[in-house]
Structure formats: C-alpha cells, structure tokens
Coordinates of C-alpha atoms in Angstrom, one line a residue:
X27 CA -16.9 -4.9 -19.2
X28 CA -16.9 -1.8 -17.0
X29 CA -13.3 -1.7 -15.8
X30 CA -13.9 -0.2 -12.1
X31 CA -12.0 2.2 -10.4
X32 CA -8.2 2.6 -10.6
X33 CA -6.8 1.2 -7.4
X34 CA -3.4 0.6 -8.3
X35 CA -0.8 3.2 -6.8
X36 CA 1.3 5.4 -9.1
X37 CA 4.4 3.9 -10.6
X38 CA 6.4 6.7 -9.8
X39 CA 5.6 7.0 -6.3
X40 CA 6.0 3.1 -6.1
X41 CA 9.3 3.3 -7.8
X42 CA 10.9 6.1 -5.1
X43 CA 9.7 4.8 -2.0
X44 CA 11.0 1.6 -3.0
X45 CA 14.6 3.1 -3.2
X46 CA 13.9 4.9 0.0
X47 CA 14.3 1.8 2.2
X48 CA 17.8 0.5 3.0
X49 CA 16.5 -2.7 2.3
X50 CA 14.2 -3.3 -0.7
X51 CA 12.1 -6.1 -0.9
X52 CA 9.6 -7.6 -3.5
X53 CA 7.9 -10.2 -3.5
X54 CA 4.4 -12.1 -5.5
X55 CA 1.1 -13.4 -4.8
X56 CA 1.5 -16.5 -6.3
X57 CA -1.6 -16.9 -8.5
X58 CA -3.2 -14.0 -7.3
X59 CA -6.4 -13.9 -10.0
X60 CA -6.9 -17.6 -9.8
X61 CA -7.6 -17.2 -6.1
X62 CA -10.9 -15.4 -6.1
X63 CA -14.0 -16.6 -7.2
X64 CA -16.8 -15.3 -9.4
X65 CA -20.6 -15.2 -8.0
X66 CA -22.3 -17.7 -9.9
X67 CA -24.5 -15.4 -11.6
X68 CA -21.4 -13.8 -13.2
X69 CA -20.1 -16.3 -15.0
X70 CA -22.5 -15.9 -18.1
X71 CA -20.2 -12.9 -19.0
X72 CA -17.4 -15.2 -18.9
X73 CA -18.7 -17.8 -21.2
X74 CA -16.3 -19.5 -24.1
X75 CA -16.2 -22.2 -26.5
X76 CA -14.6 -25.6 -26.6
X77 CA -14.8 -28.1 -29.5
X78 CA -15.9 -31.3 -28.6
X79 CA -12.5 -34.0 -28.7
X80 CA -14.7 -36.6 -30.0
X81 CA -15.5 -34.7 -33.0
X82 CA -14.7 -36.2 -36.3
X83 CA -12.7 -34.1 -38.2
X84 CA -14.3 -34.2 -41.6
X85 CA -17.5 -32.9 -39.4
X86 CA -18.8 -30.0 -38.7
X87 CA -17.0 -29.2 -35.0
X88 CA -19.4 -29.6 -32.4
X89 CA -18.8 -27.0 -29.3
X90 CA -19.4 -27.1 -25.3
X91 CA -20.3 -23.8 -23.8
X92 CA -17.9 -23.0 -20.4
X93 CA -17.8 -20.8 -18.0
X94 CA -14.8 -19.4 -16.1
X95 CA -15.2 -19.8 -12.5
X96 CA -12.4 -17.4 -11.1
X97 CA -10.8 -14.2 -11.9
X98 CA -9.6 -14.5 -15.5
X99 CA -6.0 -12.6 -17.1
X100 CA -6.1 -10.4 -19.2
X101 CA -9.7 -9.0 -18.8
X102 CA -9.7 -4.8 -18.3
X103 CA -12.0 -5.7 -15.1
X104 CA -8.9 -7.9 -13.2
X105 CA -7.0 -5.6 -12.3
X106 CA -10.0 -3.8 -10.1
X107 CA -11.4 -7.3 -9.0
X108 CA -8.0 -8.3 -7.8
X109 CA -7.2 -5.0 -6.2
X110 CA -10.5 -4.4 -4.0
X111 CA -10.4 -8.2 -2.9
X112 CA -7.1 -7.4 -1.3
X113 CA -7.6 -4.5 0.2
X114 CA -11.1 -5.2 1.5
X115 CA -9.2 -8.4 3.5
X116 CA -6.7 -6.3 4.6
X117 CA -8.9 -4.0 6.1
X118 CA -9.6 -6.4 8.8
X119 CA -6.0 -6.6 10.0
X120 CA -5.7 -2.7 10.0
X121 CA -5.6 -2.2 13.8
X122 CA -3.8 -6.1 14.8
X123 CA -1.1 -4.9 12.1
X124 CA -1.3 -1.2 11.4
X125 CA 2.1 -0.9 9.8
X126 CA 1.9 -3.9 7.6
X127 CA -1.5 -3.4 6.2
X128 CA -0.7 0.2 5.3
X129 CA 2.5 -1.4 3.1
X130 CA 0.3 -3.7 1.9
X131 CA -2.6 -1.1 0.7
X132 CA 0.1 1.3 -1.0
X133 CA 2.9 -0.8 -2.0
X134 CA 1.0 -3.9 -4.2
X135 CA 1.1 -3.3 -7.7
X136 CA -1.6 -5.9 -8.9
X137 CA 0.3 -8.9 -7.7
X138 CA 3.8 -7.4 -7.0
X139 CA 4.8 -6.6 -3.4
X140 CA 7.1 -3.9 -3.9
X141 CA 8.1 -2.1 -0.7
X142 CA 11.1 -2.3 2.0
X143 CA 12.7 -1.8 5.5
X144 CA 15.1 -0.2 7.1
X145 CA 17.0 -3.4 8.9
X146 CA 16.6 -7.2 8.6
X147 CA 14.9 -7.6 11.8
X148 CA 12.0 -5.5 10.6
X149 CA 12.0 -6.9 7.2
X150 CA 11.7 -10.6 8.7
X151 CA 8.9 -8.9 10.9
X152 CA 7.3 -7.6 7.8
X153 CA 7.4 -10.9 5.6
X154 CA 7.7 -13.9 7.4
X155 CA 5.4 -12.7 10.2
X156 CA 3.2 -10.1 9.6
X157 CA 2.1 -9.9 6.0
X158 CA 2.5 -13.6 5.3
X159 CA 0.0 -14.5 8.0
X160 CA -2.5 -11.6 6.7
X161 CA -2.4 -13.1 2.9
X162 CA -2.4 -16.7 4.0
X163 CA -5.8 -16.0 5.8
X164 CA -7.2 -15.0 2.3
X165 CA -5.9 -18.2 1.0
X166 CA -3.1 -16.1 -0.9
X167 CA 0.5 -16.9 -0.6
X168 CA 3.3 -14.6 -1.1
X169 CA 6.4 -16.2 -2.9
X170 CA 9.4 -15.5 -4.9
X171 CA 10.7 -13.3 -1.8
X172 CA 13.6 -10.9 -3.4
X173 CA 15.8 -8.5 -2.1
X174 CA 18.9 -6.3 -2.3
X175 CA 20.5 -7.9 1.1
X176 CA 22.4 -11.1 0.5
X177 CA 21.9 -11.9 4.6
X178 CA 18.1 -11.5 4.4
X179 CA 17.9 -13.9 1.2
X180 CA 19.4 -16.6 3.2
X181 CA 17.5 -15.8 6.2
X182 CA 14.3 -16.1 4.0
X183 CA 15.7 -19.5 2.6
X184 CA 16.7 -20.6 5.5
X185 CA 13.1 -20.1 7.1
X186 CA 11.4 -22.0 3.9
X187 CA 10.1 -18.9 2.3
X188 CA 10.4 -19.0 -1.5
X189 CA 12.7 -16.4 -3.2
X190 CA 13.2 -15.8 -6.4
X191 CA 15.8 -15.5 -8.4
X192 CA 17.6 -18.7 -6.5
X193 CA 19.7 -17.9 -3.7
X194 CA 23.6 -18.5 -5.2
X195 CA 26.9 -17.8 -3.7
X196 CA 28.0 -16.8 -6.8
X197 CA 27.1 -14.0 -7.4
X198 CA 27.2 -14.1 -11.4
X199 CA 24.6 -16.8 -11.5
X200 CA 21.9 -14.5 -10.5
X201 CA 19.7 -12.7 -13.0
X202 CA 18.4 -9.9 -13.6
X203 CA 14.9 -9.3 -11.7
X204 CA 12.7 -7.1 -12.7
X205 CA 10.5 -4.2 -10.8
X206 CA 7.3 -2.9 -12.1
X207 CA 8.8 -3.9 -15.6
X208 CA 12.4 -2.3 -14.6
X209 CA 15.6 -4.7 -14.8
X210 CA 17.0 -4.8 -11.0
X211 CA 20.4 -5.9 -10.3
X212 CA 19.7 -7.2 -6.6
X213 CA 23.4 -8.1 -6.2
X214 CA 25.0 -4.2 -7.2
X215 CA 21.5 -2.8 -6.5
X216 CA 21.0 -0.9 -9.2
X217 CA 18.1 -0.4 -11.8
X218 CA 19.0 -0.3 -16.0
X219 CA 17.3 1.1 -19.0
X220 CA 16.9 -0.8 -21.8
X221 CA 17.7 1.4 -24.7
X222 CA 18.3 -0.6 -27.5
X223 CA 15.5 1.6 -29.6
X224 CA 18.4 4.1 -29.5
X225 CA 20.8 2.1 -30.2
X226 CA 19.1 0.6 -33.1
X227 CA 18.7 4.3 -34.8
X228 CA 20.6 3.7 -37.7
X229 CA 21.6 7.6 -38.2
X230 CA 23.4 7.2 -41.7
X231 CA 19.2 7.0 -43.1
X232 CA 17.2 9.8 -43.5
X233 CA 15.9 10.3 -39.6
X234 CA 11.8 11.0 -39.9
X235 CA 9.5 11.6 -37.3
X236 CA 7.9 8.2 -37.7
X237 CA 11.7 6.7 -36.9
X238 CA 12.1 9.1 -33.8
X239 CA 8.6 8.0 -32.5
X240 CA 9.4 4.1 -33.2
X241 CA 12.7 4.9 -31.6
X242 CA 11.1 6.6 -28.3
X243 CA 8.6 4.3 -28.0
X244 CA 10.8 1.1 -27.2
X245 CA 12.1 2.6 -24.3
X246 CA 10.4 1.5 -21.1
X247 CA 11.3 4.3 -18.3
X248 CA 8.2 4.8 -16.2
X249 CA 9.8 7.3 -14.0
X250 CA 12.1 8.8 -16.3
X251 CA 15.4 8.4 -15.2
X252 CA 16.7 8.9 -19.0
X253 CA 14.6 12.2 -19.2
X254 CA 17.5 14.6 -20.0
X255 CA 18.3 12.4 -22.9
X256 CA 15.0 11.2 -24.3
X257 CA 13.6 15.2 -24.2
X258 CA 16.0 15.3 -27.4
X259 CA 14.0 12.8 -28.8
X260 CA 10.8 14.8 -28.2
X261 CA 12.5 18.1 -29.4
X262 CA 13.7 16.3 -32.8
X263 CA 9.7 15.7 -33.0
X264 CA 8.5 18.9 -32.9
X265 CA 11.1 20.3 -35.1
X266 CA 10.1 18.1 -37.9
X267 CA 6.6 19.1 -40.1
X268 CA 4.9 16.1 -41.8
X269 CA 4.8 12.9 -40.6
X270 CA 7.0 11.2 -43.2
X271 CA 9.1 14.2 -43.5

C-alpha cells in the first residue's frame, strides 16, 4: 500500500522539548487505530482468511473471506491514516484552544502524547481540560496520564483520569516507563540506555566487524546521548577491511 506522507515529528526534536518543560507529561490514545473507520469501498484491500470452525479436520479446510473494518496495526499506511485523522480534528479547535492544539499537532508521536508544562495548574489545564475535551469529541480517549511530578499524579488520580504506571507511595514499586522507546524513571526523572550489546562484547574473542555492527546495533539511543562512546564503535568499523576480518 502507498504509505502517505510522514507526519510524525522528529524524535529528536520530540525528545528535547520534552525535557524542556519543568513538568513532563505523557500520556496515550487509548486504542487509537481501532477508532477510525475504513470507507466501505476500502476494505477489499484489507481482506483475510478464516477457516470455517465447523470444518472437519480430516477435510480439506473450508475458509470465510473478511474484511477489516477499522484502522489495522502493523500496516505501513497506519501510521499516516492515524496521523491526518488527528490532526484534521484538531484543526477545528485551533482558534477555541490555540495553545493545546499546537501541543497536540507537534507533540503526538502516533499514539504517544509526549509534551509538558511549566506548573501544575497549566498542566491540569492542558490535560484534564483542554486536550481531553478536544480528543473526546473525536471519540478518542487519552489514558495512562504519566508524569515526573508526584503532586500532579495524585491530582490526575484524584480527578478519575487514568495514569499509568499506578500511582504508589512507595516509590520503589514504580516501574520503569518508557518514552518514544526510552526507559524513564518518573520518580528520579531521568532517562537510561540500555547497553547490554556492549556489555555482552565478549572481548577475549577475536572482535570482527560483523561483532562490532551486532554490538552497535542493540543499542537503542535515538537522540544519541551515548554518542561520545558509541563513535568508537563506528571508528573500530572503519578501521577494519573485510567483513569477517
């Protein structure tokens, strides 16, 4: 399928504003892709196959022909379906709530809400008022409300929003979340690496290029906080000749 345009903002861009704001906040559309419907003379391209239950075993299977009737995962065109849907209902709220629909055109990252605020008052402003209202009219709802500030968490639970993970007092019962694929600690506020593929390098084989690439390639650092280190890895590379040398 054509894919569409690319309406999803940068990751890096995402990633910094996000840790701009005293107050960082993320939230979800809950089943974003299941909300939006397919024209009916779409959903030939969506067709699949289903065995009939009542066939006999020892028989040939028999199969029904369906058709998906909403936004399926996984598909390269979801992304752009879900994307355009959003921002061409948003568009309608642009001059009631000019401030929350310009968060909500540059800060959703297919079904993440990652953005912030400067105080609580604004960020209750943001959430509970202003950008829930705007997604509930499209028959979205954000949930799984997540933030940095413990006071706005309880605020949010308090006021029968969703958050995610669990509010706890104890702090130690809270896991990781995660941020565009980044672990988050919203407790200490701070974002790790995962770099087990370096710590996996067993350095008493013979190193190759093919182990340095392997090695590289399982760390996930879309804005490249661990650049001064993993460069080395891309040095080693080039100083190598032959694949398997």
């Amino acid at each position: 399928m054509y894919p569409g345009g690319n309406l999803i903002p940068n990751i890096f861009h995402l990633i910094i504003y996000f840790r701009l704001n005293t107050i960082a906040i993320t939230a979800d559309i809950e089943r974003a892709f299941l909300q939006i419907s397919l024209r009916d003379e779409d959903r030939n391209a969506v067709r699949f196959l289903f065995p009939e239950l009542e066939s006999n075993q020892t028989d040939t299977y028999k199969f029904q022909v369906y058709r998906f009737k909403l936004v399926m995962f996984g598909v390269n065109v979801s992304p752009f379906l879900l994307s355009a849907t959003i921002k061409y209902h948003i568009e309608k709220y642009r001059e009631q709530y000019p401030a929350t629909t310009e968060m909500l055109d540059t800060c959703i990252y297919v079904d993440d809400v990652i953005s912030g605020a400067e105080n609580i008052s604004q960020a209750l402003k943001l959430s509970k008022e202003d950008a829930d209202t705007i997604m509930k009219n499209a028959r979205m709802t954000l949930w799984k409300w997540n933030s940095n500030n413990q006071t706005l968490m309880r605020t949010w639970k308090g006021e029968g929003l969703e958050i995610h993970p669990r509010h706890s007092e104890d702090s130690s019962q809270i896991p990781l979340s995660k941020v565009v694929g980044i672990p988050w600690n919203v407790v200490h506020d701070y974002f790790t690496i995962d770099v087990k593929g370096l710590m996996e390098l067993d350095t008493s084989k013979l190193i190759t290029k093919r182990v340095v690439l392997q090695s590289a390639g399982k760390i996930y650092d879309p804005v490249g906080f661990l650049s001064p280190y993993t460069i080395r890895l891309t040095n080693a590379y080039y100083k190598n000749f032959g694949y398997g040398s």
